[in-house]
XYZ file of C-alpha atoms in Angstrom:
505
model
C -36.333 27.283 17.224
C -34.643 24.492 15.918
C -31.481 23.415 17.278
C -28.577 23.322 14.863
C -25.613 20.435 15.235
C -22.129 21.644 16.438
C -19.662 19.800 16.497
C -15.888 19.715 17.940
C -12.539 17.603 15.819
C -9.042 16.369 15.921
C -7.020 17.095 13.323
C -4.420 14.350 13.110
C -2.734 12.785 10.369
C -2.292 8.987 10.695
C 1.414 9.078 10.143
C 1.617 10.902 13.643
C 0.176 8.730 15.682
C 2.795 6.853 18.138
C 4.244 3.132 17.577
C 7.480 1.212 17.379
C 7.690 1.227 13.438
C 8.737 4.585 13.008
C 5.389 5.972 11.926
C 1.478 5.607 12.652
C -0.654 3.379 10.634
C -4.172 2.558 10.134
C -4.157 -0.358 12.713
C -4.398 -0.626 16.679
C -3.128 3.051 17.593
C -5.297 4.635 15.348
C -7.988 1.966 16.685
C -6.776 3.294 20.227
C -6.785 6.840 19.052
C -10.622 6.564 17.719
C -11.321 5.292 21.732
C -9.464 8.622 23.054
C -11.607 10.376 20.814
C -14.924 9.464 22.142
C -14.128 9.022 25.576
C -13.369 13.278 25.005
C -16.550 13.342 23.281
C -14.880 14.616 19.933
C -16.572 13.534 16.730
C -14.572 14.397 13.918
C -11.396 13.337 13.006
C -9.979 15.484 10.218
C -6.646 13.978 8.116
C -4.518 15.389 6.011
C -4.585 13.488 2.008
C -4.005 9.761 2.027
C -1.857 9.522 -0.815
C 1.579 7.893 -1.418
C 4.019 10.590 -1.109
C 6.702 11.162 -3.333
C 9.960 13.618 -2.781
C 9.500 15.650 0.309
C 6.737 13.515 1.784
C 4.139 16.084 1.090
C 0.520 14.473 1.245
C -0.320 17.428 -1.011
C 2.046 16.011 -3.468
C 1.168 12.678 -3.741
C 2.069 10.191 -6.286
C -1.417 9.118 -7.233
C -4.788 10.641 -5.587
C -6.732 7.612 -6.016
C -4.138 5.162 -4.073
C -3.437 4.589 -0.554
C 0.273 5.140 1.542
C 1.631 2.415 1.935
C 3.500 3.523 4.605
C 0.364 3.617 6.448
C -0.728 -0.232 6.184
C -0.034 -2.123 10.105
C 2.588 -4.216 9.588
C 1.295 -6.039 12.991
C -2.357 -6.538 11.754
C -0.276 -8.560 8.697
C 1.741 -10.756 11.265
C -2.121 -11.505 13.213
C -3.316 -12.405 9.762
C -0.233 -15.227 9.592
C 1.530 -12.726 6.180
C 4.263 -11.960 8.194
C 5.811 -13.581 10.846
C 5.949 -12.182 14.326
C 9.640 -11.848 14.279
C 9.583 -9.728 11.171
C 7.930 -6.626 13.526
C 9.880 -7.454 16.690
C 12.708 -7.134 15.233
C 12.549 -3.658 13.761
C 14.752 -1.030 14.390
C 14.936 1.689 16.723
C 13.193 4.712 15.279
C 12.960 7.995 17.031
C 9.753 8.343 18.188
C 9.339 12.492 17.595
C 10.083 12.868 13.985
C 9.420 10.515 11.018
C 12.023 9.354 9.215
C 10.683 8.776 5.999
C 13.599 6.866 4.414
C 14.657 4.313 6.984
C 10.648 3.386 7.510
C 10.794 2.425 4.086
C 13.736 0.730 4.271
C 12.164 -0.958 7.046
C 8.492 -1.579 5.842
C 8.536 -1.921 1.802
C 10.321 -5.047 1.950
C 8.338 -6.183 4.731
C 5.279 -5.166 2.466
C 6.076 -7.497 -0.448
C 6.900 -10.367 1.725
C 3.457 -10.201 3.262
C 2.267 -9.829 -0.767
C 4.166 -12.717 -1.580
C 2.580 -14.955 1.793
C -0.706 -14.095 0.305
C -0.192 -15.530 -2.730
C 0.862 -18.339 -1.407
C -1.082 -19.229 1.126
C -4.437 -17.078 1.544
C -7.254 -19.295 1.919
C -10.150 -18.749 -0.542
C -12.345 -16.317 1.029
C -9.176 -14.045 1.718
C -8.306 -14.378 -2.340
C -12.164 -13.540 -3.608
C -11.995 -10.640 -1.105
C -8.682 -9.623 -2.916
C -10.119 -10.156 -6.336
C -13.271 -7.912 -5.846
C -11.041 -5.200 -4.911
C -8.940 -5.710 -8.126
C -12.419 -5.379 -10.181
C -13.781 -2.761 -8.503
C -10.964 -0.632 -8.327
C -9.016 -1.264 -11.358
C -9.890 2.109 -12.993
C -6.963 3.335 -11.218
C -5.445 0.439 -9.822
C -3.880 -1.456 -12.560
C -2.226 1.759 -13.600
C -0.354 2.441 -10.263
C 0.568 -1.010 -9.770
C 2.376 -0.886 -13.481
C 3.612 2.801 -12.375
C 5.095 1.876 -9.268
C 7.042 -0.755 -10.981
C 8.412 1.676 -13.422
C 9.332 4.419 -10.760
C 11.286 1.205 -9.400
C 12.633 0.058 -12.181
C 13.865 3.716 -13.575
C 14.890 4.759 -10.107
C 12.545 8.207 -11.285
C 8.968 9.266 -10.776
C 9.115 11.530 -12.913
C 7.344 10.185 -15.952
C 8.034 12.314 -17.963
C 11.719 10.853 -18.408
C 11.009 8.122 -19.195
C 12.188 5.891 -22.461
C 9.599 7.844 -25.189
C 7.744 4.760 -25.470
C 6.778 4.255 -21.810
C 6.688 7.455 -21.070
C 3.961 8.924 -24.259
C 2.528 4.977 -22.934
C 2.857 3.365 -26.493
C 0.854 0.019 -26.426
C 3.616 -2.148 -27.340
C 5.911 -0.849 -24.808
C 2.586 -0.724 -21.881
C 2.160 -4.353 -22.785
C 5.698 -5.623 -22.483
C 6.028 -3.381 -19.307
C 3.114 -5.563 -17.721
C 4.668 -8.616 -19.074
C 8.165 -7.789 -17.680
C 6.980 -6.492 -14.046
C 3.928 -8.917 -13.561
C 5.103 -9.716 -10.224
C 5.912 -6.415 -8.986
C 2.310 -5.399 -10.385
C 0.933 -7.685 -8.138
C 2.757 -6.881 -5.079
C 1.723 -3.482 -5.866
C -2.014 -4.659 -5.519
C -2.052 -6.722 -2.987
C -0.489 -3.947 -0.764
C -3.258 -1.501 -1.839
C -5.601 -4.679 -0.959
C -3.676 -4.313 2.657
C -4.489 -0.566 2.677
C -8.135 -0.225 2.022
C -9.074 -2.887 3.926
C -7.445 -1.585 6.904
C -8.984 1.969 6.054
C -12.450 0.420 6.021
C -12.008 -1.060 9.489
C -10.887 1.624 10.767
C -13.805 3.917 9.105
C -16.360 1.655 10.676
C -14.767 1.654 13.729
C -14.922 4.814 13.969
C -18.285 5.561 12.557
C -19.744 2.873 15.786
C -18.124 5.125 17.953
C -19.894 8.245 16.458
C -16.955 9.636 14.523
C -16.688 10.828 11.316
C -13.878 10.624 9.459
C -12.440 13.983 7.450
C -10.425 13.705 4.360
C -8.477 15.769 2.336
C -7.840 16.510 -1.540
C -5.438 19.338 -3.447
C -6.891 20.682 -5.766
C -4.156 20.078 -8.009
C -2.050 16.525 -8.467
C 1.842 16.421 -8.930
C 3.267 16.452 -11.882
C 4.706 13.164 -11.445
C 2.135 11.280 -10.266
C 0.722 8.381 -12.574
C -2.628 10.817 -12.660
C -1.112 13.175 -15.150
C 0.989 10.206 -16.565
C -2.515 8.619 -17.864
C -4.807 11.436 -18.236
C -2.288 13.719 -20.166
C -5.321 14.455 -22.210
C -6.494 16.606 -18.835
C -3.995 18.708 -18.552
C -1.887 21.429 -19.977
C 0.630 19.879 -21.694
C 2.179 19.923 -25.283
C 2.832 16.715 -27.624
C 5.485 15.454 -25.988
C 3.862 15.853 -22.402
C 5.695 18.851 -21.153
C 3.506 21.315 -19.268
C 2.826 24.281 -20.964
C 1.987 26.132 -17.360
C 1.792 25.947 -13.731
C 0.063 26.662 -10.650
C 0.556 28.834 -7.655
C -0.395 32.156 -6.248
C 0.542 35.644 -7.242
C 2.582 38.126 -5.464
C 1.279 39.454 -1.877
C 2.286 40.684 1.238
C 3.568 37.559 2.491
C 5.794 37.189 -0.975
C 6.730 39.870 -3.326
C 7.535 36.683 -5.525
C 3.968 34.680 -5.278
C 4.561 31.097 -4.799
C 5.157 29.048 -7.991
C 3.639 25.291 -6.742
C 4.715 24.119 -10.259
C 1.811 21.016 -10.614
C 0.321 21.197 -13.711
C -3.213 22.870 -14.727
C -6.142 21.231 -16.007
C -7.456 21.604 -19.188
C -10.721 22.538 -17.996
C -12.251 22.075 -21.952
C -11.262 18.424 -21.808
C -13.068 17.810 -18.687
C -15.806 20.007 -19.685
C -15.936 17.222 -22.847
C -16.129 14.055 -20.444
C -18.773 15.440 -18.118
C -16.174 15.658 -15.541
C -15.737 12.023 -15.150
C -12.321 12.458 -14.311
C -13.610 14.283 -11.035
C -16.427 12.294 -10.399
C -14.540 9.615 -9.689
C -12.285 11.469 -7.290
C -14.826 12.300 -5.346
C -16.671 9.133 -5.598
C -13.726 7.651 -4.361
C -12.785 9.498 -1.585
C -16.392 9.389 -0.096
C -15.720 6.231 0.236
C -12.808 6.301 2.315
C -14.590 8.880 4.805
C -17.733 10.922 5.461
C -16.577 14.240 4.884
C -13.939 15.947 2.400
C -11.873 18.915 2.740
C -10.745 20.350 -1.044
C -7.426 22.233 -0.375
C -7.296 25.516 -2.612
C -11.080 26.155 -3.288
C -10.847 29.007 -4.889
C -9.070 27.180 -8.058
C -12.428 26.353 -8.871
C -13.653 29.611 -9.852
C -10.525 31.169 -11.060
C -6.778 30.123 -11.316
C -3.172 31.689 -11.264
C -1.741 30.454 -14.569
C 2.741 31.070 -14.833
C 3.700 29.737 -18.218
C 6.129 26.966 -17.964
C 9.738 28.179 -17.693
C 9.103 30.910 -15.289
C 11.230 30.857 -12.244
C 8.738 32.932 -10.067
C 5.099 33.362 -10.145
C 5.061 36.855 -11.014
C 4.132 36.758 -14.582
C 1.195 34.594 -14.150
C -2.824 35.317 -14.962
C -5.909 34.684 -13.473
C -8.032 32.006 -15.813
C -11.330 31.425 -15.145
C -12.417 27.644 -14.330
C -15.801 26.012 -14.936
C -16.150 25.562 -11.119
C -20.518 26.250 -11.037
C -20.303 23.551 -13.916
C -18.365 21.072 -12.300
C -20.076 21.066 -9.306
C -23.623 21.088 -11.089
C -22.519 17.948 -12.149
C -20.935 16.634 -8.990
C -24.670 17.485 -7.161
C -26.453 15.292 -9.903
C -23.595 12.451 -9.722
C -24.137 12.397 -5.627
C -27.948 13.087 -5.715
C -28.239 16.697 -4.568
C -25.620 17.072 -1.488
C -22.174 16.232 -0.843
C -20.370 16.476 2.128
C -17.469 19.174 1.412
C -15.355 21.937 3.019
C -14.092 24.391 1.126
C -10.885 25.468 2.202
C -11.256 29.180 1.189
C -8.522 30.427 3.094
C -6.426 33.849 1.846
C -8.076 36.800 -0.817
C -11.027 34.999 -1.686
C -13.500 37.252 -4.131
C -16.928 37.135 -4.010
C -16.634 34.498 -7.287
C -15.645 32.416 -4.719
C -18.028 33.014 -2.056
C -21.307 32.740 -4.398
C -19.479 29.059 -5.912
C -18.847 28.162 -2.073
C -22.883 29.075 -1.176
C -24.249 28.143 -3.809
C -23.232 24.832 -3.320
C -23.765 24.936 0.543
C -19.859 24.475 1.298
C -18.675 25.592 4.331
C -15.861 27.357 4.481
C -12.714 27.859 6.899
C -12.338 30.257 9.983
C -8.794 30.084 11.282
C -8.691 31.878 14.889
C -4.972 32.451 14.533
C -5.429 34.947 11.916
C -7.849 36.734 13.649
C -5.539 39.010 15.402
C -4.813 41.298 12.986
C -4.726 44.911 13.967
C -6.497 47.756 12.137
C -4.497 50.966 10.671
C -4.569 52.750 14.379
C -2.844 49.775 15.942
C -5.735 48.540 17.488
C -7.372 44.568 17.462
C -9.686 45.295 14.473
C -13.190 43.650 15.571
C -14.404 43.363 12.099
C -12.553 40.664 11.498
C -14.107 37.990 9.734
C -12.007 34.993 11.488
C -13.182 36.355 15.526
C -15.233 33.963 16.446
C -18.037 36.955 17.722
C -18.079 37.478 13.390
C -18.147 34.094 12.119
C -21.176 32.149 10.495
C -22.730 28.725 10.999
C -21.757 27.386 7.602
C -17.921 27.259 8.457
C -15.899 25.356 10.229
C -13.463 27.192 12.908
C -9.770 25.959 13.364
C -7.483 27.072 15.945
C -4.890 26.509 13.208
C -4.272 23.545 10.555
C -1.032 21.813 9.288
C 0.432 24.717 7.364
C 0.374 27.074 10.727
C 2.498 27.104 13.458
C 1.362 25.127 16.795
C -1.190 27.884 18.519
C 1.341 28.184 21.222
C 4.198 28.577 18.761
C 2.023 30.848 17.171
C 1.182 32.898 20.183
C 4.961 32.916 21.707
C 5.746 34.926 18.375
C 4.444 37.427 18.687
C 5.457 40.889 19.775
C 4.614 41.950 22.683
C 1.769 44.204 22.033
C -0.206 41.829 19.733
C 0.207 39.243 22.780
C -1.826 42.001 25.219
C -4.338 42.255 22.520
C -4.923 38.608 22.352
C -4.943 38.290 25.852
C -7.282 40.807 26.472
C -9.821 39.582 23.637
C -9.477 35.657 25.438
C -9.819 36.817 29.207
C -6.857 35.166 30.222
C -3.092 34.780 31.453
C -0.424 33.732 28.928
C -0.503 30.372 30.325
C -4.458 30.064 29.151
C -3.990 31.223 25.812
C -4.245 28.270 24.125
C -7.177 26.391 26.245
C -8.534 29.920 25.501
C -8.612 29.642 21.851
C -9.892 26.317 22.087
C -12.964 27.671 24.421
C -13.566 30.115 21.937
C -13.777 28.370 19.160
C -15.929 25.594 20.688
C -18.324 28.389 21.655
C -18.766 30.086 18.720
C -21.590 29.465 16.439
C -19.687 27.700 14.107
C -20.457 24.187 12.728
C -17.788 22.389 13.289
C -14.921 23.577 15.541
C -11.434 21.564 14.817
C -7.881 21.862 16.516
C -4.751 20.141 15.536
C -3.392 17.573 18.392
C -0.751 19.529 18.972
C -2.884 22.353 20.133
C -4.588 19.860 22.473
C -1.369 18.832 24.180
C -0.346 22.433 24.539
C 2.690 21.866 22.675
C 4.940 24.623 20.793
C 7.045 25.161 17.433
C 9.006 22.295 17.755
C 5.654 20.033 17.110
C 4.478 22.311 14.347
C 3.340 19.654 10.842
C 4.773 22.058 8.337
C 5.843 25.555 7.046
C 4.243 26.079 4.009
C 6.910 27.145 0.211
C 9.985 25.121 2.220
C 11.169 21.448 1.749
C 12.115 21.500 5.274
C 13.519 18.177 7.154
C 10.968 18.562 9.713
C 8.160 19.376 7.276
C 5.286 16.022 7.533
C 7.648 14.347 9.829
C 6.099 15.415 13.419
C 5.319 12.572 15.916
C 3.228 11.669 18.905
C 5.539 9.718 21.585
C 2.535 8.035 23.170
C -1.505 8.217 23.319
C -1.140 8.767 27.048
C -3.113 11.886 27.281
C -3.238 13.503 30.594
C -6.477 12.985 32.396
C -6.992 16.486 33.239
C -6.543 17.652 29.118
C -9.238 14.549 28.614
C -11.526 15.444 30.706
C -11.229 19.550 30.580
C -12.057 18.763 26.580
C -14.514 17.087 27.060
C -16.237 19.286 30.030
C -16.162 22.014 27.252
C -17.439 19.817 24.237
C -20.301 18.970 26.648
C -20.590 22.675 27.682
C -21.443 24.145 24.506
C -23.295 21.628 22.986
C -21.035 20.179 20.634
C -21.203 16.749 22.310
């Protein structure tokens, strides 16, 4: 019989990793974190969408899904390469090191950021500045366009576009040509910190790949309505003359909200794709493959059908379900990436069996999450039929103990009511104080592909450390922190002893 790969991940997102600048980065602590990584024998590293984040910091929000956060760039790596001085990151301020915050780090690093773009200019040698301008080729399909965004959102003191003078905003040529005129040097900052970004990413990718870990990415589904994506493709979405939307996204009433959840982004106009072959998509894709090996696509079932709320709506309760062109698209995703593509479809919630046959038929797998397993049945018992305990689940799907929109596993579990807490003992074998290690050992034991828990679940840690609750703009939403990569031994080693154990090594 032949023997089928398993394997166990992290999920971490960069800006959580520990340092003295008030949030992680792509340099030497995620370097460092890569090395904790193998020496547990993990091979995944799963991250949450790489974007640059707008208003509420939300990586599912970001303000352009083909550019990089440039919160994330190491402003040490910068100083080593002579763009800063050494001074300018000794002498940062103190940050707390449990929470992010998000607007003193860019008080901090943005300014820092240009003066390292402005070094460059002046001084990079030649091999530095051909490097540069083979990004700027390669990448100007979106590049140019953020750069001469970014300047605008500055400039306005708004992202939101759609605000904007009439000229800018319905991007008039005149007006798009004295904009790039007028903002030429903020343009190229803009660049050049991008230029920072990937190449840090791509070190850090093959890093990681020589130490025999993947790297996981992340896409929404949908983009932000202010993001320069919609702002130059309002051709692609719903949106009348004047580029208002016409409708939004979100989800329709259930029992978690008699109200749905109105998301508000703006909904493709699937026909106009349809028309370009789906080039728009292809080259999200394209792209970020590139960054990592594997991608997770938030909200799969928006491929096969959609809730649609016309605009105006306060709630998402008078939306519709439209159907989407989702077997199309991804017929013509398999031809663009010669047969296979490395996806998981997040395919979480009431998923129909439209969803399912776009999911395998495309050899997707999809997401078990072992916190939701403990539902009861209608006689108040553990229901085993369950489709997220692990004893039900499927090779094609990867098993989480939870992901950034659930609480921290032993948040989770100190919840819950007492009698739902002797059920979940009782399925894991084990004391309250084992529950979590417990949900880790059964999900690494299941048959499941891929088996991925959040750090936080790894360092035992409870609400306090939990990434985000999902339909709130929450202070501590995106803002959680690691204090330091010093894992315990013991949690190192215990990790790994199970990785090892059921062959996920």
């Amino acid at each position: 019989m032949k023997h089928l790969q398993r394997r166990c991940g992290i999920l971490l997102h960069p800006t959580s990793l520990p340092s003295s600048l008030g949030i992680g980065s792509l340099g030497d602590e995620a370097m460092r974190f890569v090395d904790l990584l193998a020496d547990a024998h993990v091979s995944l590293w799963q991250m949450l969408p790489l974007g640059p984040t707008g208003y509420g910091d939300s990586p599912y929000a970001a303000r352009s899904t083909f550019a990089g956060n440039e919160l994330l760039v190491d402003l040490k790596a910068l100083a080593c390469d002579g763009y800063l001085a050494v001074s300018d990151v000794l002498d940062a301020p103190a940050f707390d090191t449990r929470r992010i915050a998000y607007g003193k780090v860019r008080s901090f690093k943005m300014p820092l950021l240009a003066k390292a773009a402005d070094t460059f200019l002046a001084t990079a040698d030649a091999d530095a500045r051909m490097r540069y301008e083979k990004f700027c080729t390669e990448q100007a399909y979106w590049l140019n366009d953020y750069a001469l965004y970014v300047a605008l959102c500055d400039a306005f003191g708004d992202s939101r576009w759609f605000l904007w003078p009439v000229a800018i905003k319905m991007r008039r040529r005149e007006a798009i040509c004295e904009a790039e005129r007028t903002y030429h040097a903020e343009i190229e900052r803009t660049k050049l910190i991008q230029f920072f970004f990937f190449t840090q990413l791509e070190e850090l990718k093959a890093y990681a790949n020589a130490k025999g870990i993947q790297l996981i990415g992340d896409i929404p589904i949908f983009v932000a309505a202010d993001s320069v994506d919609v702002w130059t493709n309002r051709n692609l979405f719903k949106l009348d003359a004047d580029g208002n939307q016409t409708a939004s996204s979100g989800v329709p009433p259930d029992a978690f909200s008699a109200d749905g959840q109105l998301w508000g982004n703006p909904l493709y106009d699937w026909e106009e794709h349809e028309k370009t072959d789906f080039a728009w998509w292809t080259m999200r894709l394209k792209h970020v493959l590139t960054t990592c090996d594997i991608v997770r696509i938030d909200h799969f079932r928006g491929f096969s059908a959609y809730w649609e709320v016309p605009a105006g709506e306060s709630t998402a309760i008078r939306g519709k379900w439209v159907t989407a062109p989702g077997k199309e698209l991804f017929s013509h995703l398999r031809q663009a990436f010669g047969g296979t593509m490395s996806v998981i479809a997040e395919d979480l919630g009431v998923i129909t069996p439209d969803v399912e046959e776009l999911r395998d038929d495309n050899g997707f797998p999809g997401m078990k999450v072992l916190q939701f397993a403990f539902a009861e049945d209608g006689q108040g018992k553990l229901d085993p039929t369950n489709a997220y305990l692990p004893h039900n689940c499927i090779y094609q799907s990867v098993i989480y103990t939870g992901t950034h929109d659930n609480n921290t596993t032993q948040g989770w579990y100190d919840s819950l009511d007492d009698g739902l807490k002797d059920k979940v003992r009782r399925y894991l074998e084990c004391p309250d104080d084992q529950v979590v290690w417990q949900m880790i050992r059964a999900a690494l034991m299941s048959v499941c592909k891929d088996a991925v828990f959040p750090m936080q679940d790894w360092l035992g840690l409870g609400a306090d450390a939990r990434m985000n609750v999902p339909a709130t703009c929450g202070a501590g939403n995106w803002s959680w922190r690691m204090e330091n990569l010093d894992v315990p031994s013991w949690k190192i080693d215990r990790l790994r002893d199970m990785v090892d154990l059921y062959g996920r090594g």
